[in-house]
Short mmCIF file of C-alpha atoms in Angstrom, two decimals:
data_model
loop_
_atom_site.label_atom_id
_atom_site.label_comp_id
_atom_site.label_asym_id
_atom_site.label_seq_id
_atom_site.Cartn_x
_atom_site.Cartn_y
_atom_site.Cartn_z
CA ARG V 253 -12.59 9.28 12.08
CA LYS V 254 -9.84 7.62 10.07
CA GLU V 255 -10.93 5.70 6.97
CA VAL V 256 -9.25 2.48 8.10
CA GLU V 257 -8.39 1.87 11.72
CA GLN V 258 -6.18 -0.84 13.18
CA ASP V 259 -4.63 -1.52 16.56
CA PRO V 260 -0.94 -0.75 15.92
CA GLY V 261 0.25 -3.28 18.52
CA PRO V 262 2.85 -4.61 18.87
CA PHE V 263 1.35 -8.03 19.41
CA ASN V 264 3.92 -10.29 21.07
CA VAL V 265 2.86 -13.88 20.52
CA PRO V 266 4.64 -17.19 21.26
CA GLU V 267 5.43 -19.42 18.32
CA GLY V 268 2.60 -21.83 17.60
CA ALA V 269 -0.11 -19.62 19.05
CA THR V 270 -3.16 -18.27 17.26
CA VAL V 271 -3.42 -14.52 16.81
CA ALA V 272 -6.23 -12.35 15.48
CA PHE V 273 -6.19 -8.82 14.12
CA ASN V 274 -9.16 -6.57 13.56
CA CYS V 275 -9.75 -3.58 11.39
CA THR V 276 -12.68 -1.19 10.91
CA TYR V 277 -13.41 1.00 7.91
CA SER V 278 -15.58 4.08 7.68
CA ASN V 279 -16.80 4.14 4.07
CA SER V 280 -19.79 1.85 3.76
CA ALA V 281 -19.54 1.97 -0.04
CA SER V 282 -16.11 0.34 -0.07
CA GLN V 283 -16.03 -2.58 -2.44
CA SER V 284 -12.82 -4.54 -2.07
CA PHE V 285 -10.82 -5.55 0.95
CA PHE V 286 -7.34 -6.94 1.43
CA TRP V 287 -4.69 -7.82 3.95
CA TYR V 288 -1.13 -6.89 3.00
CA ARG V 289 2.02 -7.90 4.80
CA GLN V 290 5.00 -5.57 5.09
CA ASP V 291 8.40 -6.59 6.36
CA CYS V 292 10.72 -3.98 7.84
CA ARG V 293 11.90 -1.51 5.18
CA LYS V 294 10.31 -3.55 2.40
CA GLU V 295 7.35 -2.99 0.12
CA PRO V 296 3.85 -4.23 1.06
CA LYS V 297 2.92 -7.59 -0.41
CA LEU V 298 -0.58 -8.95 -0.83
CA LEU V 299 -1.35 -11.60 1.78
CA MET V 300 -4.94 -12.25 0.80
CA SER V 301 -8.12 -10.70 -0.48
CA VAL V 302 -11.11 -10.70 1.87
CA TYR V 303 -14.48 -11.94 0.66
CA SER V 304 -17.89 -11.56 2.27
CA SER V 305 -18.21 -15.31 2.74
CA GLY V 306 -14.86 -15.48 4.50
CA ASN V 307 -11.84 -17.16 3.00
CA GLU V 308 -8.92 -19.25 4.10
CA ASP V 309 -5.41 -19.70 2.77
CA GLY V 310 -3.44 -22.26 4.71
CA ARG V 311 -2.96 -20.96 8.24
CA PHE V 312 -4.61 -17.62 7.41
CA THR V 313 -8.34 -16.90 7.60
CA ALA V 314 -9.94 -13.59 6.66
CA GLN V 315 -13.47 -12.46 7.49
CA LEU V 316 -15.53 -9.47 6.40
CA ASN V 317 -18.58 -8.11 8.18
CA ARG V 318 -20.11 -5.45 5.92
CA ALA V 319 -22.87 -4.56 8.39
CA SER V 320 -20.32 -3.71 11.08
CA GLN V 321 -17.69 -2.51 8.57
CA TYR V 322 -15.20 -4.82 10.18
CA ILE V 323 -12.43 -7.01 8.75
CA SER V 324 -10.44 -9.64 10.59
CA LEU V 325 -7.37 -11.79 10.02
CA LEU V 326 -6.66 -14.96 11.97
CA ILE V 327 -3.26 -16.65 11.91
CA ARG V 328 -3.08 -20.18 13.27
CA ASP V 329 0.05 -22.05 14.37
CA SER V 330 2.10 -18.87 14.08
CA LYS V 331 5.68 -19.13 12.78
CA LEU V 332 8.68 -16.93 13.47
CA SER V 333 8.51 -15.89 9.82
CA ASP V 334 5.04 -14.41 10.39
CA SER V 335 6.67 -11.51 12.25
CA ALA V 336 5.80 -8.45 10.18
CA THR V 337 3.39 -5.53 9.96
CA TYR V 338 -0.06 -6.45 8.68
CA LEU V 339 -1.90 -3.75 6.76
CA CYS V 340 -5.66 -3.69 6.43
CA VAL V 341 -6.58 -2.27 3.02
CA VAL V 342 -9.83 -1.03 1.54
CA ASN V 343 -10.33 0.13 -2.01
CA ARG V 344 -11.28 3.70 -2.72
CA VAL V 345 -14.73 4.18 -4.09
CA GLY V 346 -14.73 5.80 -7.48
CA GLY V 347 -15.24 3.81 -10.63
CA GLY V 348 -12.27 1.69 -11.59
CA ALA V 349 -9.63 3.68 -9.77
CA ASP V 350 -7.21 1.41 -8.01
CA GLY V 351 -6.32 3.81 -5.24
CA LEU V 352 -6.30 1.88 -2.00
CA THR V 353 -6.72 3.13 1.55
CA PHE V 354 -4.33 1.54 4.02
CA GLY V 355 -4.54 1.32 7.76
CA LYS V 356 -1.44 2.14 9.78
CA GLY V 357 -0.74 -1.53 10.23
CA THR V 358 -0.54 -3.95 13.14
CA HIS V 359 2.94 -4.98 14.19
CA LEU V 360 3.26 -8.69 15.00
CA ILE V 361 6.24 -10.23 16.76
CA ILE V 362 6.39 -14.00 17.04
CA GLN V 363 8.62 -15.08 19.88
CA PRO V 364 10.44 -18.44 20.02
CA ASP S 773 9.23 -11.93 -15.40
CA ALA S 774 10.41 -8.66 -13.92
CA GLY S 775 8.32 -7.12 -11.20
CA VAL S 776 7.69 -3.43 -10.70
CA THR S 777 11.00 -1.60 -10.84
CA GLN S 778 11.68 1.79 -9.29
CA SER S 779 14.61 4.14 -9.37
CA PRO S 780 16.46 5.52 -7.61
CA THR S 781 16.29 3.29 -4.55
CA HIS S 782 17.67 5.90 -2.18
CA LEU S 783 18.26 9.62 -2.51
CA ILE S 784 18.93 12.65 -0.37
CA LYS S 785 17.68 16.09 -1.34
CA THR S 786 17.78 19.53 0.22
CA ARG S 787 14.67 21.52 1.17
CA GLY S 788 13.38 23.47 -1.80
CA GLN S 789 14.83 21.13 -4.41
CA GLN S 790 12.87 19.06 -6.87
CA VAL S 791 12.91 15.29 -7.28
CA THR S 792 11.82 12.87 -9.99
CA LEU S 793 11.12 9.23 -9.19
CA ARG S 794 10.70 6.60 -11.89
CA CYS S 795 8.68 3.42 -12.17
CA SER S 796 8.37 0.63 -14.71
CA PRO S 797 5.28 -1.54 -14.32
CA ILE S 798 5.00 -5.27 -14.75
CA SER S 799 4.82 -6.17 -18.42
CA GLY S 800 1.21 -6.05 -19.58
CA HIS S 801 0.04 -3.80 -16.75
CA LYS S 802 -1.40 -0.49 -17.93
CA SER S 803 -2.29 1.00 -14.56
CA VAL S 804 0.31 2.62 -12.32
CA SER S 805 -0.32 4.18 -8.96
CA TRP S 806 1.92 6.04 -6.53
CA TYR S 807 1.88 5.95 -2.74
CA GLN S 808 3.77 7.79 -0.02
CA GLN S 809 4.63 5.93 3.17
CA VAL S 810 5.91 7.96 6.07
CA LEU S 811 7.61 6.05 8.89
CA GLY S 812 5.07 4.44 11.18
CA GLN S 813 2.13 5.00 8.82
CA GLY S 814 0.45 3.00 6.12
CA PRO S 815 0.95 3.98 2.48
CA GLN S 816 -1.08 7.01 1.35
CA PHE S 817 -2.49 7.16 -2.17
CA ILE S 818 -1.04 9.95 -4.32
CA PHE S 819 -1.98 9.27 -7.96
CA GLN S 820 -3.26 6.64 -10.29
CA TYR S 821 -2.66 6.60 -14.05
CA TYR S 822 -4.21 4.39 -16.64
CA GLU S 823 -3.58 4.61 -20.35
CA LYS S 824 -1.51 7.74 -19.79
CA GLU S 825 -4.36 9.63 -18.14
CA GLU S 826 -4.74 10.56 -14.49
CA ARG S 827 -7.64 8.52 -13.10
CA GLY S 828 -7.34 9.25 -9.41
CA ARG S 829 -5.65 11.67 -7.08
CA GLY S 830 -5.18 11.60 -3.34
CA ASN S 831 -5.06 14.49 -0.91
CA PHE S 832 -1.62 15.85 -1.80
CA PRO S 833 -0.60 19.42 -2.70
CA ASP S 834 0.04 20.61 -6.23
CA ARG S 835 3.76 20.27 -5.61
CA PHE S 836 3.19 16.61 -6.44
CA SER S 837 2.69 15.72 -10.09
CA ALA S 838 3.05 12.63 -12.21
CA ARG S 839 2.76 11.37 -15.72
CA GLN S 840 2.61 8.09 -17.58
CA PHE S 841 4.42 7.40 -20.83
CA PRO S 842 3.32 5.42 -23.90
CA ASN S 843 5.25 2.39 -22.62
CA TYR S 844 3.21 2.68 -19.36
CA SER S 845 6.21 3.65 -17.25
CA SER S 846 5.63 6.58 -14.94
CA GLU S 847 7.37 9.44 -13.19
CA LEU S 848 6.46 11.16 -9.95
CA ASN S 849 7.72 14.70 -9.50
CA VAL S 850 7.81 16.62 -6.26
CA ASN S 851 8.72 20.31 -6.29
CA ALA S 852 9.82 22.61 -3.49
CA LEU S 853 10.66 19.73 -1.20
CA LEU S 854 9.80 19.98 2.49
CA LEU S 855 11.29 18.02 5.37
CA GLY S 856 7.91 16.28 5.68
CA ASP S 857 8.25 14.84 2.21
CA SER S 858 10.84 12.42 3.57
CA ALA S 859 9.26 9.02 3.02
CA LEU S 860 9.23 5.79 1.09
CA TYR S 861 7.60 6.36 -2.29
CA LEU S 862 5.97 3.25 -3.64
CA CYS S 863 4.87 2.56 -7.17
CA ALA S 864 2.33 -0.15 -7.88
CA SER S 865 1.09 -1.61 -11.13
CA GLY S 866 -1.97 -3.63 -11.99
CA GLN S 867 -4.73 -4.27 -14.41
CA TRP S 868 -7.46 -1.67 -14.58
CA GLY S 869 -10.46 -2.17 -12.36
CA SER S 870 -11.52 -1.88 -8.76
CA GLY S 871 -10.52 -4.90 -6.77
CA ASN S 872 -7.77 -6.07 -9.05
CA THR S 873 -4.55 -6.95 -7.31
CA ILE S 874 -1.80 -4.39 -7.46
CA TYR S 875 1.88 -5.19 -7.06
CA PHE S 876 4.34 -2.85 -5.41
CA GLY S 877 7.89 -2.07 -6.33
CA GLU S 878 10.57 -1.92 -3.65
CA GLY S 879 10.17 1.82 -3.42
CA SER S 880 12.34 4.89 -3.45
CA TRP S 881 13.57 6.14 -0.09
CA LEU S 882 13.64 9.94 -0.13
CA THR S 883 15.32 11.91 2.63
CA VAL S 884 14.94 15.68 2.63
CA VAL S 885 17.47 17.57 4.74
#
């Protein structure tokens, strides 16, 4: 079983719609969780951290379910500029090491 | 302030050759990590360095090595290149500590022919 699993998509969504991505992780001792966004042929950029209580940043809402080892990202009122690959990221367990484990990413296409 | 800078941005090497990739972290960041991203996959962790010492290593062969310098910049070396080493190599810098945000450079695109 892969450490972090995501549906690769692509998700084709009309502009203005709400879209949700899910991600599961295998290591129950994982401590930190993130969503990164990656545009074509660019570096990944942090979209948001994911906290157990759930957190929101504008149109983006992230949820974490530790019992089910499940992370989600919800995008409301989607914009054309939201088209990108969204990477689910879990930190590696091992002291302070910052090595992160990435999923393969979910490709999102927002259509006008 | 400058972000993470990497060089070269693109390079082409022949199988069996060696390559050195360079990274300068954000000013004040002492932790540097390296990732390999093959087309269609998420980045894979290669190494992490903090205060010039290796603090973490991913599942990569010994052909891959790295080091960190007193100014916290870093080099990634890959020997005996294989076609499968063709990838985007990403450097990231951050503060030490699990959960701290890391920031990626634009990467070095390596093509092995």
